[in-house]
CSV table of C-alpha atoms in Angstrom, one decimal:
chain,number,residue,atom,x,y,z
A,1,MET,CA,136.1,86.0,149.5
A,2,LYS,CA,135.9,88.0,146.3
A,3,ARG,CA,132.2,86.9,145.7
A,4,PHE,CA,131.4,87.9,149.3
A,5,LEU,CA,132.8,91.4,148.9
A,6,LEU,CA,130.9,91.9,145.6
A,7,CYS,CA,127.7,90.8,147.3
A,8,LEU,CA,128.4,93.1,150.2
A,9,LEU,CA,129.0,96.1,147.9
A,10,ALA,CA,125.8,95.3,146.0
A,11,ALA,CA,123.8,95.2,149.2
A,12,LEU,CA,125.3,98.6,150.3
A,13,ALA,CA,124.4,100.1,146.9
A,14,LEU,CA,120.8,99.0,147.3
A,15,LEU,CA,120.6,100.5,150.7
A,16,VAL,CA,122.2,103.8,149.6
A,17,ALA,CA,120.4,104.2,146.3
A,18,PRO,CA,116.9,105.0,147.5
A,19,ARG,CA,118.2,107.8,149.7
A,20,ALA,CA,120.4,109.2,147.0
A,21,LEU,CA,117.6,109.3,144.5
A,22,ALA,CA,115.1,110.8,147.0
A,23,GLU,CA,117.5,113.5,148.2
A,24,ASN,CA,118.8,114.7,144.8
A,25,ASP,CA,116.6,117.5,143.2
A,26,GLY,CA,116.8,116.4,139.6
A,27,ASP,CA,116.3,118.5,136.5
A,28,CYS,CA,112.8,117.1,135.9
A,29,VAL,CA,110.0,119.0,137.4
A,30,TYR,CA,107.3,116.6,138.7
A,31,THR,CA,103.6,117.5,138.7
A,32,LEU,CA,101.3,116.2,141.3
A,33,VAL,CA,97.7,115.8,140.2
A,34,ASN,CA,94.5,114.5,142.0
A,35,ALA,CA,92.4,111.6,140.8
A,36,ASP,CA,90.6,113.9,138.4
A,37,GLY,CA,93.8,115.1,136.8
A,38,GLU,CA,93.7,118.5,138.4
A,39,VAL,CA,97.2,120.0,139.2
A,40,LEU,CA,97.9,120.2,142.9
A,41,THR,CA,101.5,121.3,142.9
A,42,ARG,CA,104.9,121.0,141.2
A,43,ARG,CA,108.4,120.5,142.6
A,44,ALA,CA,111.9,120.2,141.1
A,45,GLY,CA,112.6,116.6,142.2
A,46,ARG,CA,111.2,113.1,142.0
A,47,MET,CA,108.0,112.1,143.6
A,48,TYR,CA,107.5,108.6,145.0
A,49,VAL,CA,104.5,106.4,145.9
A,50,ASP,CA,103.5,107.1,149.5
A,51,ASP,CA,104.9,110.7,149.5
A,52,GLU,CA,102.4,113.0,151.2
A,53,TYR,CA,101.2,116.5,150.4
A,54,ILE,CA,99.4,119.1,152.5
A,55,SER,CA,97.8,121.7,150.3
A,56,THR,CA,97.3,125.4,150.9
A,57,ASP,CA,93.8,124.6,152.2
A,58,ASP,CA,95.1,121.9,154.5
A,59,ARG,CA,93.9,118.8,152.7
A,60,LEU,CA,96.1,115.8,152.9
A,61,TYR,CA,97.0,113.8,149.8
A,62,ARG,CA,99.1,110.6,149.4
A,63,VAL,CA,100.8,109.6,146.2
A,64,ALA,CA,99.4,106.4,144.8
A,65,PHE,CA,101.0,106.2,141.3
A,66,VAL,CA,104.0,107.8,139.7
A,67,ASP,CA,104.7,108.0,135.9
A,68,ASP,CA,108.4,108.7,135.8
A,69,ALA,CA,108.4,108.9,132.0
A,70,ARG,CA,106.0,111.9,132.1
A,71,CYS,CA,107.2,113.2,135.6
A,72,VAL,CA,103.6,113.0,136.8
A,73,ALA,CA,102.4,111.7,140.2
A,74,THR,CA,98.8,111.0,141.0
A,75,ALA,CA,97.6,111.4,144.6
A,76,GLU,CA,94.5,110.3,146.5
A,77,ASP,CA,92.6,112.8,148.7
A,78,LEU,CA,92.7,111.6,152.3
A,79,GLY,CA,90.6,114.5,153.6
A,80,ALA,CA,91.4,117.3,156.0
A,81,ALA,CA,95.0,117.2,157.4
A,82,THR,CA,95.1,116.7,161.2
A,83,LEU,CA,97.8,117.9,163.5
A,84,ASP,CA,99.5,115.5,165.9
A,85,GLU,CA,99.8,117.8,168.9
A,86,ALA,CA,101.4,115.1,171.0
A,87,ALA,CA,104.3,114.8,168.6
A,88,PHE,CA,104.9,118.5,168.7
A,89,ALA,CA,104.5,118.8,172.4
A,90,ALA,CA,106.8,115.9,173.3
A,91,PHE,CA,109.9,117.6,172.0
A,92,GLN,CA,108.9,121.0,173.4
A,93,SER,CA,108.6,119.4,176.8
A,94,ALA,CA,111.8,117.5,176.6
A,95,ARG,CA,113.8,120.5,175.4
A,96,ALA,CA,112.3,122.7,178.1
A,97,GLU,CA,113.4,120.3,180.8
A,98,GLU,CA,116.8,119.9,179.3
A,99,ASN,CA,117.4,123.6,179.1
A,100,ALA,CA,115.6,124.7,182.2
A,101,ASP,CA,118.6,126.7,183.5
A,102,ASP,CA,119.6,128.1,180.1
A,103,GLY,CA,116.6,130.1,178.8
A,104,GLU,CA,118.4,131.0,175.6
A,105,LYS,CA,116.4,131.0,172.4
A,106,ARG,CA,118.6,129.3,169.8
A,107,ILE,CA,118.1,128.4,166.1
A,108,CYS,CA,120.7,126.8,163.9
A,109,MET,CA,120.6,127.1,160.1
A,110,TYR,CA,122.6,125.9,157.0
A,111,SER,CA,122.1,125.5,153.3
A,112,THR,CA,122.8,122.0,151.9
A,113,HIS,CA,122.5,123.1,148.3
A,114,SER,CA,125.1,125.9,148.6
A,115,ASP,CA,124.9,127.0,144.9
A,116,GLU,CA,121.2,127.8,144.8
A,117,SER,CA,120.6,131.3,143.4
A,118,TYR,CA,117.9,133.5,141.8
A,119,VAL,CA,118.3,134.2,138.1
A,120,PRO,CA,116.6,137.7,138.0
A,121,SER,CA,118.8,139.0,140.8
A,122,ASP,CA,122.0,136.8,140.7
A,123,GLY,CA,122.2,136.3,137.0
A,124,ALA,CA,122.3,132.5,137.3
A,125,SER,CA,120.4,129.7,139.0
A,126,SER,CA,123.6,128.1,140.3
A,127,LEU,CA,126.7,129.9,141.6
A,128,TRP,CA,129.7,128.2,143.3
A,129,LYS,CA,130.6,131.5,145.0
A,130,ASN,CA,128.4,134.1,146.6
A,131,ALA,CA,125.2,132.1,145.9
A,132,GLY,CA,122.0,134.0,146.4
A,133,ILE,CA,120.6,131.4,148.9
A,134,TYR,CA,123.0,132.8,151.5
A,135,ASP,CA,121.6,136.3,151.2
A,136,VAL,CA,118.2,134.8,151.9
A,137,GLY,CA,119.6,132.9,154.9
A,138,ASP,CA,121.4,135.9,156.2
A,139,ALA,CA,118.1,137.9,156.0
A,140,LEU,CA,116.2,135.3,158.0
A,141,LYS,CA,119.0,135.2,160.5
A,142,GLY,CA,118.9,139.0,160.9
A,143,ASN,CA,115.1,139.0,161.3
A,144,LEU,CA,115.2,136.3,163.9
A,145,GLU,CA,118.0,138.0,165.8
A,146,ALA,CA,115.9,141.2,165.8
A,147,ARG,CA,113.4,139.2,167.8
A,148,GLY,CA,115.9,138.3,170.5
A,149,ILE,CA,116.8,134.8,169.1
A,150,THR,CA,120.4,133.6,168.9
A,151,VAL,CA,121.0,132.2,165.4
A,152,GLU,CA,124.0,130.3,164.0
A,153,TYR,CA,124.0,130.1,160.2
A,154,SER,CA,126.8,128.0,158.7
A,155,ASP,CA,128.6,129.5,155.7
A,156,LYS,CA,130.1,126.1,154.8
A,157,SER,CA,129.8,124.9,151.2
A,158,PHE,CA,128.5,121.4,150.6
A,159,LEU,CA,129.0,121.4,146.9
A,160,PRO,CA,128.6,119.9,144.4
A,161,HIS,CA,124.8,119.9,144.2
A,162,ASP,CA,124.3,116.2,144.0
A,163,ALA,CA,122.9,113.2,145.8
A,164,ASP,CA,125.7,113.2,148.3
A,165,ALA,CA,125.2,116.9,149.4
A,166,TYR,CA,123.1,115.8,152.4
A,167,ASN,CA,125.9,113.4,153.5
A,168,ARG,CA,128.3,116.3,153.4
A,169,SER,CA,126.0,118.7,155.3
A,170,ARG,CA,125.3,116.0,157.9
A,171,SER,CA,128.4,116.7,160.0
A,172,THR,CA,127.2,120.3,160.4
A,173,VAL,CA,123.8,119.1,161.6
A,174,GLU,CA,125.5,116.7,164.0
A,175,GLU,CA,127.4,119.6,165.5
A,176,TYR,CA,124.2,121.6,165.8
A,177,VAL,CA,122.4,118.7,167.6
A,178,LYS,CA,124.9,118.9,170.4
A,179,GLN,CA,123.7,122.5,171.2
A,180,MET,CA,120.1,121.2,171.6
A,181,PRO,CA,118.7,124.2,169.7
A,182,ASP,CA,115.0,125.1,169.4
A,183,ALA,CA,115.1,124.2,165.7
A,184,ILE,CA,117.5,123.3,162.9
A,185,ILE,CA,116.6,124.8,159.5
A,186,ASP,CA,117.9,124.0,156.1
A,187,ILE,CA,117.5,127.0,153.7
A,188,HIS,CA,116.7,126.2,150.0
A,189,ARG,CA,114.9,127.5,147.0
A,190,ASP,CA,112.8,125.5,144.5
A,191,GLY,CA,113.3,124.9,140.8
A,192,VAL,CA,109.9,125.5,139.3
A,193,ASP,CA,108.3,128.4,137.4
A,194,ALA,CA,108.1,131.8,139.2
A,195,GLU,CA,104.3,131.9,139.2
A,196,GLU,CA,104.2,128.9,141.5
A,197,TYR,CA,105.6,131.0,144.3
A,198,GLU,CA,104.5,134.6,143.6
A,199,THR,CA,102.2,136.0,146.2
A,200,GLU,CA,101.3,139.2,148.1
A,201,VAL,CA,101.4,139.5,151.9
A,202,ASP,CA,100.2,142.6,153.6
A,203,GLY,CA,100.1,144.4,150.3
A,204,GLU,CA,103.7,143.6,149.4
A,205,ASP,CA,104.9,141.4,146.5
A,206,THR,CA,106.8,138.6,148.1
A,207,SER,CA,107.6,134.9,147.7
A,208,MET,CA,105.8,131.9,149.1
A,209,VAL,CA,107.6,129.5,151.3
A,210,ARG,CA,107.3,125.7,151.0
A,211,LEU,CA,107.8,123.5,154.0
A,212,PHE,CA,109.6,120.2,153.2
A,213,VAL,CA,109.7,117.1,155.5
A,214,GLY,CA,111.5,113.9,154.9
A,215,ARG,CA,109.3,110.9,155.7
A,216,SER,CA,112.0,108.2,155.9
A,217,ASN,CA,113.1,108.7,159.5
A,218,GLN,CA,112.2,108.1,163.1
A,219,ASN,CA,111.4,111.8,163.7
A,220,ALA,CA,109.0,112.1,160.8
A,221,ALA,CA,105.9,112.6,163.0
A,222,GLU,CA,107.7,115.3,165.0
A,223,ASN,CA,109.1,117.0,161.9
A,224,LYS,CA,105.6,116.9,160.2
A,225,ALA,CA,103.9,118.3,163.3
A,226,PHE,CA,106.4,121.1,163.5
A,227,ALA,CA,105.8,122.0,159.8
A,228,GLN,CA,102.0,122.0,160.4
A,229,ARG,CA,102.3,124.3,163.4
A,230,LEU,CA,104.4,126.7,161.3
A,231,LYS,CA,101.8,126.6,158.5
A,232,ALA,CA,98.9,127.2,160.9
A,233,ALA,CA,100.6,130.2,162.5
A,234,ALA,CA,101.5,131.6,159.1
A,235,ASP,CA,98.0,131.1,157.7
A,236,GLU,CA,96.5,133.1,160.6
A,237,ALA,CA,99.0,135.9,160.6
A,238,TYR,CA,100.1,136.1,157.0
A,239,PRO,CA,97.7,134.3,154.6
A,240,GLY,CA,99.3,133.3,151.4
A,241,LEU,CA,102.9,133.1,152.8
A,242,ILE,CA,103.1,129.3,153.1
A,243,LYS,CA,102.7,127.5,149.8
A,244,ASP,CA,102.2,124.0,151.2
A,245,ILE,CA,103.9,121.1,152.9
A,246,PHE,CA,105.6,118.3,151.0
A,247,ILE,CA,106.4,115.1,152.9
A,248,GLY,CA,108.8,113.3,150.6
A,249,LYS,CA,110.9,110.1,150.5
A,250,GLY,CA,114.3,110.5,152.2
A,251,ASN,CA,115.4,111.9,155.5
A,252,TYR,CA,117.2,115.2,154.6
A,253,ASN,CA,119.2,114.9,157.9
A,254,GLN,CA,115.9,115.4,159.8
A,255,GLU,CA,116.3,112.0,161.4
A,256,LEU,CA,118.9,113.7,163.6
A,257,TYR,CA,116.5,116.1,165.3
A,258,PRO,CA,112.7,116.3,166.0
A,259,GLN,CA,112.4,120.0,165.2
A,260,ALA,CA,114.3,120.0,161.9
A,261,ILE,CA,112.7,121.5,158.8
A,262,LEU,CA,113.6,122.4,155.2
A,263,LEU,CA,112.3,125.8,154.0
A,264,GLU,CA,112.2,126.6,150.3
A,265,PHE,CA,112.1,130.4,149.8
A,266,GLY,CA,110.8,130.9,146.3
A,267,THR,CA,112.3,129.5,143.1
A,268,TYR,CA,115.2,130.2,140.8
A,269,GLU,CA,113.0,132.3,138.5
A,270,ILE,CA,111.7,134.7,141.2
A,271,GLU,CA,113.5,137.9,142.3
A,272,LYS,CA,115.7,137.2,145.3
A,273,GLU,CA,114.3,140.4,146.9
A,274,LYS,CA,110.9,138.7,147.1
A,275,ALA,CA,112.4,135.7,148.9
A,276,ILE,CA,114.2,138.1,151.3
A,277,SER,CA,111.0,139.9,151.9
A,278,ALA,CA,109.4,136.6,153.0
A,279,THR,CA,112.0,136.1,155.6
A,280,GLU,CA,110.6,138.9,157.8
A,281,TYR,CA,107.2,137.3,157.9
A,282,MET,CA,108.7,133.8,158.4
A,283,ALA,CA,110.8,135.1,161.3
A,284,ASP,CA,107.5,136.2,163.0
A,285,VAL,CA,106.0,132.8,162.4
A,286,ILE,CA,108.9,130.9,163.7
A,287,ASP,CA,109.1,133.2,166.8
A,288,GLU,CA,105.4,132.6,167.5
A,289,VAL,CA,105.5,128.8,167.2
A,290,LEU,CA,108.7,128.3,169.2
A,291,PHE,CA,108.6,131.1,171.7
A,292,GLY,CA,105.0,132.4,171.8
A,293,GLY,CA,105.9,135.6,169.9
A,294,SER,CA,108.8,136.8,172.1
A,295,ALA,CA,109.4,140.0,170.2
A,296,GLN,CA,105.7,141.0,170.4
A,297,ALA,CA,105.6,140.1,174.0
A,298,ALA,CA,108.7,142.3,174.6
A,299,THR,CA,107.0,145.1,172.8
A,300,GLY,CA,103.9,144.7,174.8
A,301,GLU,CA,105.9,144.7,178.0
A,302,LYS,CA,107.6,147.9,176.9
A,303,ASN,CA,104.3,149.6,176.1
A,304,GLY,CA,102.8,148.3,179.3
A,305,SER,CA,105.7,149.8,181.3
A,306,ALA,CA,105.3,153.1,179.4
A,307,ALA,CA,101.6,153.2,180.1
A,308,LYS,CA,102.2,152.6,183.8
A,309,GLY,CA,104.8,155.3,183.9
A,310,ILE,CA,102.4,157.8,182.3
A,311,ALA,CA,99.7,156.8,184.7
A,312,TRP,CA,102.0,157.3,187.6
A,313,ALA,CA,103.1,160.7,186.3
A,314,VAL,CA,99.5,161.8,185.8
A,315,GLY,CA,98.6,160.7,189.3
A,316,VAL,CA,101.4,162.6,190.9
A,317,ALA,CA,100.5,165.7,188.8
A,318,ALA,CA,96.9,165.4,189.9
A,319,VAL,CA,97.8,165.4,193.6
A,320,LEU,CA,100.1,168.4,193.1
A,321,ALA,CA,97.4,170.2,191.2
A,322,ALA,CA,94.9,169.5,194.0
A,323,ILE,CA,97.3,170.9,196.6
A,324,TYR,CA,98.0,173.9,194.5
A,325,ALA,CA,94.3,174.6,194.0
A,326,LEU,CA,93.5,174.4,197.7
A,327,ALA,CA,96.4,176.7,198.6
A,328,ALA,CA,95.4,179.2,195.9
A,329,THR,CA,91.7,179.5,197.0
A,330,GLY,CA,91.9,178.7,200.6
A,331,LYS,CA,88.4,177.0,200.3
A,332,LEU,CA,87.4,173.5,199.4
A,333,GLY,CA,84.6,174.3,196.9
A,334,PRO,CA,86.5,176.8,194.7
A,335,ALA,CA,89.6,174.6,195.0
A,336,TRP,CA,87.6,171.6,193.5
A,337,THR,CA,86.4,173.7,190.6
A,338,LYS,CA,90.0,175.0,189.9
A,339,PHE,CA,91.3,171.4,190.2
A,340,LYS,CA,88.8,170.0,187.7
A,341,ARG,CA,89.7,172.7,185.1
A,342,GLY,CA,93.4,172.1,185.5
A,343,ALA,CA,93.0,168.3,185.3
A,344,GLN,CA,91.0,168.6,182.0
A,345,GLU,CA,93.7,170.8,180.5
A,346,MET,CA,96.4,168.5,181.7
A,347,GLY,CA,94.6,165.4,180.2
A,348,ALA,CA,94.2,167.2,176.9
A,349,GLY,CA,97.8,168.0,176.7
A,350,LEU,CA,98.9,164.5,177.5
A,351,PHE,CA,96.5,162.5,175.3
A,352,GLY,CA,95.3,164.9,172.7
A,353,ARG,CA,92.1,167.0,172.9
A,354,GLY,CA,88.8,165.4,172.4
A,355,LYS,CA,86.1,166.5,170.0
A,356,ASP,CA,85.9,170.2,169.3
A,357,PRO,CA,82.7,171.3,170.9
A,358,HIS,CA,82.2,173.7,168.0
């Protein structure tokens, strides 16, 4: 009986170990290089054979060899990354049918690594209270809410920052899944040098955002397609915002939901304010991918209504002016001349005068 229990414990350890290793961001920063030795990217955490990487220019790489002693992984170039539209559309369709009578736009967020902070702004890379990552998450929440999206952001702590953190945050994700939200987002920051994430968007110094997908789960195709849609929308609207997509060993609780994603806002060496700045752009991107740009659509409807109101007012004023002109002159010809002059003056007053004839 004792031998049986020991064998059972050993088997369980083997099952748990790969996940624990894959989901614990270690102190070692791994460098990913191509077959020619050129650096593709870096991340604070292990890389494994068969991990995938989608670069800034949308090329797909797969890790073929890992030198753990040097913390270097070599990847083969698989060519241009393709988007699995069917994988993305399947969940969208299922959720639309499930929530046909609801119509609420809902996103749920949490931060598995509850200590992550930004040294230049927070004074330390890890804080057990008032960690900087929550300021970034709150900023993203506010920007999403400004676009008419309901957001629930958990303030629970899942410390310590170790291999079991994802097991502790899992219960929160399981509660979120019951709400059938449009997306579940885990907010993080990376642990590499600042220059890896520094960028400029619309003339503003800001932080890049890395999209991270766990490949060891049944939702991997949907998670990856979601990440690619986010990157495509960001590349079009805000070039330079998205750093890349890393598809790594582990599940990161993403096996619980098809539209789950891990976002890394900058790194511990970058100013927190730059990460916060990135949340406004990221909110636009998320809104566009999930809801077709609801905030912009609402603005457009508002402007359209305003334009219709102005046109209606101008029309009424024109009719009144015509009646007044006819009453003042008593004749059709002079009335038309007087009406045209009045209409020109009214138009200039409403819309601004045209070119100065002089």
